[in-house]
Amino acid sequence: MPGTYDAVLLAGGRARRLGGADKPGAAVGGRPLLAWVAAAVAGAARLVVVGPPRAADPPGAIVVREDPPGSGPVPALRAGLAEVRAPRTVLLAADLPFLRPAHVAALLDAAGAAGSGGAVLVDEDGREQWLAGCWPTADLRAALASYEGGSLRGLLGPLGPARVALPAGERPPWYDCDTPGALLHADRLAVPYDR
């Protein structure tokens, strides 16, 4: 459903387990992680990237910064949501190299069917992946207005999202690149898969 959602990509973490490297700018299969995730939400009316400006920022993206920089996902969501205009918001981490438009479409469909609660991706063990979901924008704003915690689970869980389970395979859509080993593994898998 082009134009019915905006996307907010959280790309401002400190990447401690990567030695402070610019994780969203790290290459997987010859493309920055941020580019893979941006391609998964190519149908977004607006693309908002929360983090420091970088060469890997997708063309046309609105780049904003959480306050203070590096303060975590809740302040980052707050900063990104200020730029959202669509009735639905797809919220994603910027390090999901195997997330594809079909996965985002499944989240959008589930969120539409679920009523006002949104939808969140769950991994093969049934754990919610709070940085891979779709939410009614008005509900996110209302939740943030009264939330004082720092946990996305604490913020998003009470919205009662639909849980979206997708096939895992060798390249699960929730695979994130938090360590050098995970990044190297993703790069090995991406080269034959996406070239």
PDB file of N, CA and C in Angstrom, residues 81-127:
ATOM      1  N   LEU A  81       9.567  10.114  15.132  1.00  0.00           N
ATOM      2  CA  LEU A  81       8.110  10.254  15.027  1.00  0.00           C
ATOM      3  C   LEU A  81       7.702  11.703  14.795  1.00  0.00           C
ATOM      4  N   ALA A  82       8.521  12.636  15.213  1.00  0.00           N
ATOM      5  CA  ALA A  82       8.218  14.050  14.988  1.00  0.00           C
ATOM      6  C   ALA A  82       8.163  14.386  13.497  1.00  0.00           C
ATOM      7  N   GLU A  83       8.775  13.552  12.664  1.00  0.00           N
ATOM      8  CA  GLU A  83       8.798  13.782  11.212  1.00  0.00           C
ATOM      9  C   GLU A  83       7.771  12.938  10.458  1.00  0.00           C
ATOM     10  N   VAL A  84       7.055  12.085  11.157  1.00  0.00           N
ATOM     11  CA  VAL A  84       6.095  11.186  10.514  1.00  0.00           C
ATOM     12  C   VAL A  84       4.791  11.921  10.233  1.00  0.00           C
ATOM     13  N   ARG A  85       4.232  11.695   9.048  1.00  0.00           N
ATOM     14  CA  ARG A  85       2.967  12.307   8.640  1.00  0.00           C
ATOM     15  C   ARG A  85       1.898  11.266   8.321  1.00  0.00           C
ATOM     16  N   ALA A  86       2.295  10.039   8.025  1.00  0.00           N
ATOM     17  CA  ALA A  86       1.361   8.991   7.607  1.00  0.00           C
ATOM     18  C   ALA A  86       0.620   8.405   8.806  1.00  0.00           C
ATOM     19  N   PRO A  87      -0.512   7.756   8.571  1.00  0.00           N
ATOM     20  CA  PRO A  87      -1.269   7.169   9.672  1.00  0.00           C
ATOM     21  C   PRO A  87      -0.621   5.939  10.291  1.00  0.00           C
ATOM     22  N   ARG A  88       0.319   5.322   9.574  1.00  0.00           N
ATOM     23  CA  ARG A  88       1.024   4.167  10.118  1.00  0.00           C
ATOM     24  C   ARG A  88       2.526   4.407  10.035  1.00  0.00           C
ATOM     25  N   THR A  89       3.225   3.862  11.020  1.00  0.00           N
ATOM     26  CA  THR A  89       4.678   3.996  11.097  1.00  0.00           C
ATOM     27  C   THR A  89       5.305   2.615  11.145  1.00  0.00           C
ATOM     28  N   VAL A  90       6.212   2.350  10.224  1.00  0.00           N
ATOM     29  CA  VAL A  90       7.018   1.131  10.281  1.00  0.00           C
ATOM     30  C   VAL A  90       8.309   1.508  10.998  1.00  0.00           C
ATOM     31  N   LEU A  91       8.569   0.843  12.110  1.00  0.00           N
ATOM     32  CA  LEU A  91       9.743   1.108  12.936  1.00  0.00           C
ATOM     33  C   LEU A  91      10.721  -0.040  12.766  1.00  0.00           C
ATOM     34  N   LEU A  92      11.956   0.274  12.357  1.00  0.00           N
ATOM     35  CA  LEU A  92      12.948  -0.759  12.091  1.00  0.00           C
ATOM     36  C   LEU A  92      14.321  -0.360  12.613  1.00  0.00           C
ATOM     37  N   ALA A  93      15.080  -1.369  13.024  1.00  0.00           N
ATOM     38  CA  ALA A  93      16.505  -1.171  13.272  1.00  0.00           C
ATOM     39  C   ALA A  93      17.193  -1.033  11.920  1.00  0.00           C
ATOM     40  N   ALA A  94      18.316  -0.370  11.897  1.00  0.00           N
ATOM     41  CA  ALA A  94      19.049  -0.147  10.642  1.00  0.00           C
ATOM     42  C   ALA A  94      20.076  -1.233  10.366  1.00  0.00           C
ATOM     43  N   ASP A  95      19.946  -2.396  11.027  1.00  0.00           N
ATOM     44  CA  ASP A  95      20.940  -3.459  10.832  1.00  0.00           C
ATOM     45  C   ASP A  95      20.289  -4.805  10.514  1.00  0.00           C
ATOM     46  N   LEU A  96      19.262  -4.783   9.669  1.00  0.00           N
ATOM     47  CA  LEU A  96      18.516  -5.991   9.322  1.00  0.00           C
ATOM     48  C   LEU A  96      18.727  -6.312   7.833  1.00  0.00           C
ATOM     49  N   PRO A  97      19.837  -6.936   7.464  1.00  0.00           N
ATOM     50  CA  PRO A  97      20.174  -7.092   6.048  1.00  0.00           C
ATOM     51  C   PRO A  97      19.262  -8.018   5.262  1.00  0.00           C
ATOM     52  N   PHE A  98      18.498  -8.867   5.942  1.00  0.00           N
ATOM     53  CA  PHE A  98      17.669  -9.824   5.219  1.00  0.00           C
ATOM     54  C   PHE A  98      16.184  -9.480   5.264  1.00  0.00           C
ATOM     55  N   LEU A  99      15.854  -8.319   5.790  1.00  0.00           N
ATOM     56  CA  LEU A  99      14.474  -7.845   5.757  1.00  0.00           C
ATOM     57  C   LEU A  99      14.165  -7.396   4.330  1.00  0.00           C
ATOM     58  N   ARG A 100      13.014  -7.811   3.821  1.00  0.00           N
ATOM     59  CA  ARG A 100      12.636  -7.504   2.446  1.00  0.00           C
ATOM     60  C   ARG A 100      11.252  -6.851   2.410  1.00  0.00           C
ATOM     61  N   PRO A 101      10.882  -6.234   1.286  1.00  0.00           N
ATOM     62  CA  PRO A 101       9.564  -5.607   1.177  1.00  0.00           C
ATOM     63  C   PRO A 101       8.412  -6.558   1.507  1.00  0.00           C
ATOM     64  N   ALA A 102       8.535  -7.823   1.162  1.00  0.00           N
ATOM     65  CA  ALA A 102       7.466  -8.783   1.478  1.00  0.00           C
ATOM     66  C   ALA A 102       7.282  -8.943   2.984  1.00  0.00           C
ATOM     67  N   HIS A 103       8.367  -8.869   3.729  1.00  0.00           N
ATOM     68  CA  HIS A 103       8.266  -8.958   5.189  1.00  0.00           C
ATOM     69  C   HIS A 103       7.557  -7.733   5.754  1.00  0.00           C
ATOM     70  N   VAL A 104       7.913  -6.565   5.222  1.00  0.00           N
ATOM     71  CA  VAL A 104       7.254  -5.327   5.658  1.00  0.00           C
ATOM     72  C   VAL A 104       5.776  -5.371   5.290  1.00  0.00           C
ATOM     73  N   ALA A 105       5.464  -5.892   4.106  1.00  0.00           N
ATOM     74  CA  ALA A 105       4.062  -6.021   3.693  1.00  0.00           C
ATOM     75  C   ALA A 105       3.293  -6.918   4.652  1.00  0.00           C
ATOM     76  N   ALA A 106       3.928  -7.987   5.124  1.00  0.00           N
ATOM     77  CA  ALA A 106       3.264  -8.880   6.086  1.00  0.00           C
ATOM     78  C   ALA A 106       2.969  -8.142   7.393  1.00  0.00           C
ATOM     79  N   LEU A 107       3.885  -7.299   7.838  1.00  0.00           N
ATOM     80  CA  LEU A 107       3.654  -6.493   9.044  1.00  0.00           C
ATOM     81  C   LEU A 107       2.514  -5.506   8.830  1.00  0.00           C
ATOM     82  N   LEU A 108       2.518  -4.839   7.678  1.00  0.00           N
ATOM     83  CA  LEU A 108       1.451  -3.875   7.372  1.00  0.00           C
ATOM     84  C   LEU A 108       0.093  -4.567   7.315  1.00  0.00           C
ATOM     85  N   ASP A 109       0.036  -5.732   6.674  1.00  0.00           N
ATOM     86  CA  ASP A 109      -1.225  -6.483   6.586  1.00  0.00           C
ATOM     87  C   ASP A 109      -1.716  -6.895   7.969  1.00  0.00           C
ATOM     88  N   ALA A 110      -0.799  -7.405   8.790  1.00  0.00           N
ATOM     89  CA  ALA A 110      -1.183  -7.844  10.136  1.00  0.00           C
ATOM     90  C   ALA A 110      -1.641  -6.677  10.987  1.00  0.00           C
ATOM     91  N   ALA A 111      -0.979  -5.540  10.839  1.00  0.00           N
ATOM     92  CA  ALA A 111      -1.375  -4.356  11.613  1.00  0.00           C
ATOM     93  C   ALA A 111      -2.756  -3.884  11.190  1.00  0.00           C
ATOM     94  N   GLY A 112      -3.048  -3.964   9.897  1.00  0.00           N
ATOM     95  CA  GLY A 112      -4.368  -3.569   9.414  1.00  0.00           C
ATOM     96  C   GLY A 112      -5.451  -4.501   9.909  1.00  0.00           C
ATOM     97  N   ALA A 113      -5.140  -5.798   9.942  1.00  0.00           N
ATOM     98  CA  ALA A 113      -6.123  -6.783  10.398  1.00  0.00           C
ATOM     99  C   ALA A 113      -6.305  -6.751  11.908  1.00  0.00           C
ATOM    100  N   ALA A 114      -5.295  -6.293  12.610  1.00  0.00           N
ATOM    101  CA  ALA A 114      -5.335  -6.326  14.072  1.00  0.00           C
ATOM    102  C   ALA A 114      -6.106  -5.158  14.666  1.00  0.00           C
ATOM    103  N   GLY A 115      -6.551  -4.249  13.848  1.00  0.00           N
ATOM    104  CA  GLY A 115      -7.218  -3.075  14.392  1.00  0.00           C
ATOM    105  C   GLY A 115      -6.191  -2.022  14.737  1.00  0.00           C
ATOM    106  N   SER A 116      -6.225  -1.513  15.950  1.00  0.00           N
ATOM    107  CA  SER A 116      -5.358  -0.383  16.288  1.00  0.00           C
ATOM    108  C   SER A 116      -4.081  -0.767  17.011  1.00  0.00           C
ATOM    109  N   GLY A 117      -3.816  -2.059  17.203  1.00  0.00           N
ATOM    110  CA  GLY A 117      -2.675  -2.434  18.036  1.00  0.00           C
ATOM    111  C   GLY A 117      -1.345  -2.537  17.360  1.00  0.00           C
ATOM    112  N   GLY A 118      -1.299  -2.532  16.032  1.00  0.00           N
ATOM    113  CA  GLY A 118      -0.038  -2.670  15.344  1.00  0.00           C
ATOM    114  C   GLY A 118       0.364  -4.114  15.168  1.00  0.00           C
ATOM    115  N   ALA A 119       1.600  -4.325  14.756  1.00  0.00           N
ATOM    116  CA  ALA A 119       2.133  -5.669  14.516  1.00  0.00           C
ATOM    117  C   ALA A 119       3.627  -5.661  14.769  1.00  0.00           C
ATOM    118  N   VAL A 120       4.126  -6.770  15.288  1.00  0.00           N
ATOM    119  CA  VAL A 120       5.551  -6.896  15.579  1.00  0.00           C
ATOM    120  C   VAL A 120       6.032  -8.247  15.067  1.00  0.00           C
ATOM    121  N   LEU A 121       7.224  -8.267  14.506  1.00  0.00           N
ATOM    122  CA  LEU A 121       7.840  -9.498  14.035  1.00  0.00           C
ATOM    123  C   LEU A 121       8.298 -10.314  15.234  1.00  0.00           C
ATOM    124  N   VAL A 122       8.092 -11.620  15.164  1.00  0.00           N
ATOM    125  CA  VAL A 122       8.614 -12.511  16.209  1.00  0.00           C
ATOM    126  C   VAL A 122       9.614 -13.464  15.567  1.00  0.00           C
ATOM    127  N   ASP A 123      10.648 -13.805  16.314  1.00  0.00           N
ATOM    128  CA  ASP A 123      11.680 -14.688  15.775  1.00  0.00           C
ATOM    129  C   ASP A 123      11.251 -16.145  15.904  1.00  0.00           C
ATOM    130  N   GLU A 124      12.139 -17.050  15.500  1.00  0.00           N
ATOM    131  CA  GLU A 124      11.795 -18.470  15.491  1.00  0.00           C
ATOM    132  C   GLU A 124      11.545 -19.033  16.888  1.00  0.00           C
ATOM    133  N   ASP A 125      11.995 -18.326  17.921  1.00  0.00           N
ATOM    134  CA  ASP A 125      11.736 -18.756  19.296  1.00  0.00           C
ATOM    135  C   ASP A 125      10.519 -18.059  19.898  1.00  0.00           C
ATOM    136  N   GLY A 126       9.819 -17.269  19.087  1.00  0.00           N
ATOM    137  CA  GLY A 126       8.610 -16.591  19.556  1.00  0.00           C
ATOM    138  C   GLY A 126       8.855 -15.287  20.291  1.00  0.00           C
ATOM    139  N   ARG A 127      10.086 -14.764  20.234  1.00  0.00           N
ATOM    140  CA  ARG A 127      10.400 -13.495  20.908  1.00  0.00           C
ATOM    141  C   ARG A 127      10.062 -12.316  20.002  1.00  0.00           C
TER     142      ARG A 127
END
